[in-house]
Amino acid sequence: MLKGTKEQNSAADTKKGRFITFEGGEGVGKSTQVKLLIKRLQQVGVSTIRTREPGGTPKAEAIRKFILTGKSEQWGAEAEAILFAAARLNHVNELIAPNLKYGCWVICDRFHDSTRAYQGLTGGVDELFIGALEKLALNNHQPDLTILLDMDPKIAFERVAKREKEFGLKEKSDRFEKENLLWHQNLRKNFLKIAKNNPHRISVFSADMEQEKLAKAIWDGIRQKFPHETLGISTL
Ligand code: Z5A
């Protein structure tokens, strides 16, 4: 993992690696697919880094803890959007930008579309407000590709419940888990709306299929999008 200076980080236009983000509701399988994609990329010799939002750097992880344990809820949706953006700014400048610059592929579990979907379209925060925060936090580092995993939240919840049962204790206390099914169905529609408005960047995959089959579909999509970087891998 590389860390960068301010000068290094401002040069989004000199980046050599690819920036891929995974988005979708809770429990749709983002973390699972991020891990499977990293494995495939490493097998073909692409240097990768796996990261997540909110988080990815020590400062951003501190903000993650504050938000996901529910401490920010009383501040309201606008303030939460600012907190996500503050975490993102640090994540972009200290981890994403320097790694892209040195040719590493950065694979990120959630990014700015989560703010658009959760705080913006579903949480009611004004679009212009979200847009202004996004411009500041991204510092011209738009993902090259976003994989949106789409699934009925009812099925995703069943997966999460199964995971919690398997682990015995709940892994984490999550600020957004307590929202009701209708809220999550609305969130799903909003993610799809964002995808519809960004067809060149966002690819939508149905997440309601077996893990390896989904991983293969995603991999095929990535090979199509970046044929030069992923040449010579037809046996995978
Ligand atoms: N948030 C926000 O509001 N604004 C923002 O800007 C950002 C985030 C960046 C972060 O939580 C919360 O922050 C999130 C949005 C908000 N709140 N919610 N909800 P997080 O990152 O900790 O949680 P998450 O993103 O929702 O992750 P998750 O619950 O771990 O879900 P996942 O990564 O999508 O799923 P998974 O862990 O890969 O899989 C879930 C289970 O299903 C697991 O047991 C797997 O083994 C199983 N699984 C996975 N794939 C399959 C398939 N294909 N079949 C069957 N079972 C499967």
JSON list of C-alpha atoms and ligand atoms in Angstrom, two decimals, residues 23-35 52-55 64 67-68 80-81 84-85 88 109-119 149 151 156-160 162-164 166-167 171-172 174-177 183-184 187 207-212 214, ligand 1:
[
{"chain": "A", "resi": 23, "resn": "GLU", "atom": "CA", "xyz": [-22.09, -0.75, -4.93]},
{"chain": "A", "resi": 24, "resn": "GLY", "atom": "CA", "xyz": [-25.49, -1.99, -3.80]},
{"chain": "A", "resi": 25, "resn": "GLY", "atom": "CA", "xyz": [-27.60, -2.53, -0.70]},
{"chain": "A", "resi": 26, "resn": "GLU", "atom": "CA", "xyz": [-26.57, -4.38, 2.40]},
{"chain": "A", "resi": 27, "resn": "GLY", "atom": "CA", "xyz": [-25.78, -8.09, 2.11]},
{"chain": "A", "resi": 28, "resn": "VAL", "atom": "CA", "xyz": [-25.90, -8.28, -1.71]},
{"chain": "A", "resi": 29, "resn": "GLY", "atom": "CA", "xyz": [-22.40, -9.81, -1.78]},
{"chain": "A", "resi": 30, "resn": "LYS", "atom": "CA", "xyz": [-20.11, -6.83, -2.45]},
{"chain": "A", "resi": 31, "resn": "SER", "atom": "CA", "xyz": [-17.32, -7.89, -0.07]},
{"chain": "A", "resi": 32, "resn": "THR", "atom": "CA", "xyz": [-17.45, -11.46, -1.40]},
{"chain": "A", "resi": 33, "resn": "GLN", "atom": "CA", "xyz": [-17.16, -10.29, -5.02]},
{"chain": "A", "resi": 34, "resn": "VAL", "atom": "CA", "xyz": [-14.41, -7.77, -4.23]},
{"chain": "A", "resi": 35, "resn": "LYS", "atom": "CA", "xyz": [-12.31, -10.62, -2.79]},
{"chain": "A", "resi": 52, "resn": "ARG", "atom": "CA", "xyz": [-13.65, 0.03, 1.50]},
{"chain": "A", "resi": 53, "resn": "GLU", "atom": "CA", "xyz": [-15.83, 2.98, 2.39]},
{"chain": "A", "resi": 54, "resn": "PRO", "atom": "CA", "xyz": [-16.42, 4.46, 4.76]},
{"chain": "A", "resi": 55, "resn": "GLY", "atom": "CA", "xyz": [-12.85, 3.71, 5.79]},
{"chain": "A", "resi": 64, "resn": "ARG", "atom": "CA", "xyz": [-16.60, 4.91, 9.97]},
{"chain": "A", "resi": 67, "resn": "ILE", "atom": "CA", "xyz": [-21.13, 6.76, 11.93]},
{"chain": "A", "resi": 68, "resn": "LEU", "atom": "CA", "xyz": [-21.83, 3.02, 12.00]},
{"chain": "A", "resi": 80, "resn": "GLU", "atom": "CA", "xyz": [-23.72, 12.53, 7.89]},
{"chain": "A", "resi": 81, "resn": "ALA", "atom": "CA", "xyz": [-23.15, 13.29, 4.19]},
{"chain": "A", "resi": 84, "resn": "PHE", "atom": "CA", "xyz": [-18.83, 10.48, 4.61]},
{"chain": "A", "resi": 85, "resn": "ALA", "atom": "CA", "xyz": [-17.26, 13.12, 2.34]},
{"chain": "A", "resi": 88, "resn": "ARG", "atom": "CA", "xyz": [-13.64, 9.99, 1.38]},
{"chain": "A", "resi": 109, "resn": "ASP", "atom": "CA", "xyz": [-16.23, -1.78, -1.51]},
{"chain": "A", "resi": 110, "resn": "ARG", "atom": "CA", "xyz": [-18.66, 1.20, -1.78]},
{"chain": "A", "resi": 111, "resn": "PHE", "atom": "CA", "xyz": [-17.76, 4.74, -2.85]},
{"chain": "A", "resi": 112, "resn": "HIS", "atom": "CA", "xyz": [-19.56, 7.96, -3.81]},
{"chain": "A", "resi": 113, "resn": "ASP", "atom": "CA", "xyz": [-22.66, 6.29, -5.30]},
{"chain": "A", "resi": 114, "resn": "SER", "atom": "CA", "xyz": [-23.48, 5.11, -1.77]},
{"chain": "A", "resi": 115, "resn": "THR", "atom": "CA", "xyz": [-23.67, 8.75, -0.63]},
{"chain": "A", "resi": 116, "resn": "ARG", "atom": "CA", "xyz": [-25.87, 9.57, -3.63]},
{"chain": "A", "resi": 117, "resn": "ALA", "atom": "CA", "xyz": [-28.18, 6.63, -2.90]},
{"chain": "A", "resi": 118, "resn": "TYR", "atom": "CA", "xyz": [-28.27, 6.56, 0.93]},
{"chain": "A", "resi": 119, "resn": "GLN", "atom": "CA", "xyz": [-27.96, 10.21, 1.97]},
{"chain": "A", "resi": 149, "resn": "LEU", "atom": "CA", "xyz": [-25.02, -5.62, -7.45]},
{"chain": "A", "resi": 151, "resn": "MET", "atom": "CA", "xyz": [-31.04, -7.89, -5.54]},
{"chain": "A", "resi": 156, "resn": "ALA", "atom": "CA", "xyz": [-30.09, -9.98, 1.04]},
{"chain": "A", "resi": 157, "resn": "PHE", "atom": "CA", "xyz": [-31.41, -9.71, 4.61]},
{"chain": "A", "resi": 158, "resn": "GLU", "atom": "CA", "xyz": [-31.75, -13.49, 4.76]},
{"chain": "A", "resi": 159, "resn": "ARG", "atom": "CA", "xyz": [-28.10, -13.79, 3.79]},
{"chain": "A", "resi": 160, "resn": "VAL", "atom": "CA", "xyz": [-27.05, -11.32, 6.48]},
{"chain": "A", "resi": 162, "resn": "LYS", "atom": "CA", "xyz": [-27.54, -16.42, 8.11]},
{"chain": "A", "resi": 163, "resn": "ARG", "atom": "CA", "xyz": [-24.09, -14.82, 8.46]},
{"chain": "A", "resi": 164, "resn": "GLU", "atom": "CA", "xyz": [-24.98, -13.47, 11.90]},
{"chain": "A", "resi": 166, "resn": "GLU", "atom": "CA", "xyz": [-23.04, -18.55, 11.71]},
{"chain": "A", "resi": 167, "resn": "PHE", "atom": "CA", "xyz": [-20.80, -16.06, 13.51]},
{"chain": "A", "resi": 171, "resn": "GLU", "atom": "CA", "xyz": [-20.35, -8.70, 13.68]},
{"chain": "A", "resi": 172, "resn": "LYS", "atom": "CA", "xyz": [-21.15, -5.02, 13.88]},
{"chain": "A", "resi": 174, "resn": "ASP", "atom": "CA", "xyz": [-24.86, -0.81, 11.73]},
{"chain": "A", "resi": 175, "resn": "ARG", "atom": "CA", "xyz": [-26.50, 2.58, 11.59]},
{"chain": "A", "resi": 176, "resn": "PHE", "atom": "CA", "xyz": [-28.52, 1.73, 8.44]},
{"chain": "A", "resi": 177, "resn": "GLU", "atom": "CA", "xyz": [-29.52, -1.86, 9.16]},
{"chain": "A", "resi": 183, "resn": "TRP", "atom": "CA", "xyz": [-36.73, 1.91, 2.89]},
{"chain": "A", "resi": 184, "resn": "HIS", "atom": "CA", "xyz": [-34.33, -0.68, 1.49]},
{"chain": "A", "resi": 187, "resn": "LEU", "atom": "CA", "xyz": [-32.78, 2.37, -1.82]},
{"chain": "A", "resi": 207, "resn": "ALA", "atom": "CA", "xyz": [-26.65, -10.63, -7.40]},
{"chain": "A", "resi": 208, "resn": "ASP", "atom": "CA", "xyz": [-29.19, -13.39, -6.92]},
{"chain": "A", "resi": 209, "resn": "MET", "atom": "CA", "xyz": [-27.00, -16.17, -8.24]},
{"chain": "A", "resi": 210, "resn": "GLU", "atom": "CA", "xyz": [-24.28, -18.50, -7.06]},
{"chain": "A", "resi": 211, "resn": "GLN", "atom": "CA", "xyz": [-21.06, -16.69, -5.99]},
{"chain": "A", "resi": 212, "resn": "GLU", "atom": "CA", "xyz": [-18.70, -18.19, -8.58]},
{"chain": "A", "resi": 214, "resn": "LEU", "atom": "CA", "xyz": [-21.56, -14.05, -10.51]},
{"chain": "B", "resi": 1, "resn": "Z5A", "atom": "N1", "xyz": [-22.95, 4.23, 3.67]},
{"chain": "B", "resi": 1, "resn": "Z5A", "atom": "C1", "xyz": [-23.64, 5.41, 3.45]},
{"chain": "B", "resi": 1, "resn": "Z5A", "atom": "O1", "xyz": [-24.75, 5.57, 3.96]},
{"chain": "B", "resi": 1, "resn": "Z5A", "atom": "N2", "xyz": [-23.08, 6.38, 2.69]},
{"chain": "B", "resi": 1, "resn": "Z5A", "atom": "C2", "xyz": [-21.85, 6.25, 2.12]},
{"chain": "B", "resi": 1, "resn": "Z5A", "atom": "O2", "xyz": [-21.38, 7.17, 1.44]},
{"chain": "B", "resi": 1, "resn": "Z5A", "atom": "C3", "xyz": [-21.15, 5.02, 2.34]},
{"chain": "B", "resi": 1, "resn": "Z5A", "atom": "C4", "xyz": [-21.73, 4.04, 3.11]},
{"chain": "B", "resi": 1, "resn": "Z5A", "atom": "C5", "xyz": [-19.80, 4.82, 1.71]},
{"chain": "B", "resi": 1, "resn": "Z5A", "atom": "C6", "xyz": [-21.51, 0.55, 5.46]},
{"chain": "B", "resi": 1, "resn": "Z5A", "atom": "O3", "xyz": [-21.72, -0.68, 5.93]},
{"chain": "B", "resi": 1, "resn": "Z5A", "atom": "C7", "xyz": [-22.81, 1.32, 5.65]},
{"chain": "B", "resi": 1, "resn": "Z5A", "atom": "O4", "xyz": [-22.55, 2.68, 5.36]},
{"chain": "B", "resi": 1, "resn": "Z5A", "atom": "C8", "xyz": [-23.83, 0.85, 4.67]},
{"chain": "B", "resi": 1, "resn": "Z5A", "atom": "C9", "xyz": [-24.08, 2.04, 3.76]},
{"chain": "B", "resi": 1, "resn": "Z5A", "atom": "C10", "xyz": [-23.56, 3.19, 4.51]},
{"chain": "B", "resi": 1, "resn": "Z5A", "atom": "N3", "xyz": [-25.01, 0.54, 5.40]},
{"chain": "B", "resi": 1, "resn": "Z5A", "atom": "N4", "xyz": [-25.79, -0.37, 5.16]},
{"chain": "B", "resi": 1, "resn": "Z5A", "atom": "N5", "xyz": [-26.65, -1.06, 5.11]},
{"chain": "B", "resi": 1, "resn": "Z5A", "atom": "P1", "xyz": [-20.81, -1.91, 5.58]},
{"chain": "B", "resi": 1, "resn": "Z5A", "atom": "O5", "xyz": [-19.84, -1.57, 4.52]},
{"chain": "B", "resi": 1, "resn": "Z5A", "atom": "O6", "xyz": [-20.26, -2.43, 6.83]},
{"chain": "B", "resi": 1, "resn": "Z5A", "atom": "O7", "xyz": [-21.98, -2.89, 5.13]},
{"chain": "B", "resi": 1, "resn": "Z5A", "atom": "P2", "xyz": [-22.41, -3.34, 3.72]},
{"chain": "B", "resi": 1, "resn": "Z5A", "atom": "O8", "xyz": [-21.76, -2.59, 2.65]},
{"chain": "B", "resi": 1, "resn": "Z5A", "atom": "O9", "xyz": [-23.87, -3.29, 3.70]},
{"chain": "B", "resi": 1, "resn": "Z5A", "atom": "O10", "xyz": [-21.75, -4.79, 3.71]},
{"chain": "B", "resi": 1, "resn": "Z5A", "atom": "P3", "xyz": [-22.27, -6.19, 4.09]},
{"chain": "B", "resi": 1, "resn": "Z5A", "atom": "O11", "xyz": [-23.41, -6.23, 5.01]},
{"chain": "B", "resi": 1, "resn": "Z5A", "atom": "O12", "xyz": [-21.08, -6.92, 4.57]},
{"chain": "B", "resi": 1, "resn": "Z5A", "atom": "O13", "xyz": [-22.78, -6.74, 2.70]},
{"chain": "B", "resi": 1, "resn": "Z5A", "atom": "P4", "xyz": [-22.01, -7.19, 1.37]},
{"chain": "B", "resi": 1, "resn": "Z5A", "atom": "O14", "xyz": [-20.56, -6.85, 1.45]},
{"chain": "B", "resi": 1, "resn": "Z5A", "atom": "O15", "xyz": [-22.74, -6.65, 0.25]},
{"chain": "B", "resi": 1, "resn": "Z5A", "atom": "O16", "xyz": [-22.20, -8.76, 1.39]},
{"chain": "B", "resi": 1, "resn": "Z5A", "atom": "P5", "xyz": [-21.14, -9.96, 1.76]},
{"chain": "B", "resi": 1, "resn": "Z5A", "atom": "O17", "xyz": [-20.53, -9.69, 3.11]},
{"chain": "B", "resi": 1, "resn": "Z5A", "atom": "O18", "xyz": [-20.25, -10.24, 0.64]},
{"chain": "B", "resi": 1, "resn": "Z5A", "atom": "O19", "xyz": [-22.20, -11.14, 1.82]},
{"chain": "B", "resi": 1, "resn": "Z5A", "atom": "C11", "xyz": [-23.21, -11.20, 2.82]},
{"chain": "B", "resi": 1, "resn": "Z5A", "atom": "C12", "xyz": [-23.46, -12.69, 3.20]},
{"chain": "B", "resi": 1, "resn": "Z5A", "atom": "O20", "xyz": [-23.99, -13.36, 2.07]},
{"chain": "B", "resi": 1, "resn": "Z5A", "atom": "C13", "xyz": [-22.18, -13.44, 3.59]},
{"chain": "B", "resi": 1, "resn": "Z5A", "atom": "O21", "xyz": [-22.48, -14.35, 4.60]},
{"chain": "B", "resi": 1, "resn": "Z5A", "atom": "C14", "xyz": [-21.79, -14.15, 2.29]},
{"chain": "B", "resi": 1, "resn": "Z5A", "atom": "O22", "xyz": [-21.08, -15.33, 2.55]},
{"chain": "B", "resi": 1, "resn": "Z5A", "atom": "C15", "xyz": [-23.14, -14.42, 1.67]},
{"chain": "B", "resi": 1, "resn": "Z5A", "atom": "N6", "xyz": [-23.12, -14.38, 0.20]},
{"chain": "B", "resi": 1, "resn": "Z5A", "atom": "C16", "xyz": [-22.38, -13.56, -0.60]},
{"chain": "B", "resi": 1, "resn": "Z5A", "atom": "N7", "xyz": [-22.62, -13.79, -1.90]},
{"chain": "B", "resi": 1, "resn": "Z5A", "atom": "C17", "xyz": [-23.54, -14.79, -1.93]},
{"chain": "B", "resi": 1, "resn": "Z5A", "atom": "C18", "xyz": [-24.20, -15.49, -3.00]},
{"chain": "B", "resi": 1, "resn": "Z5A", "atom": "N8", "xyz": [-23.97, -15.21, -4.28]},
{"chain": "B", "resi": 1, "resn": "Z5A", "atom": "N9", "xyz": [-25.11, -16.43, -2.67]},
{"chain": "B", "resi": 1, "resn": "Z5A", "atom": "C19", "xyz": [-25.37, -16.72, -1.36]},
{"chain": "B", "resi": 1, "resn": "Z5A", "atom": "N10", "xyz": [-24.77, -16.13, -0.31]},
{"chain": "B", "resi": 1, "resn": "Z5A", "atom": "C20", "xyz": [-23.87, -15.17, -0.58]}
]
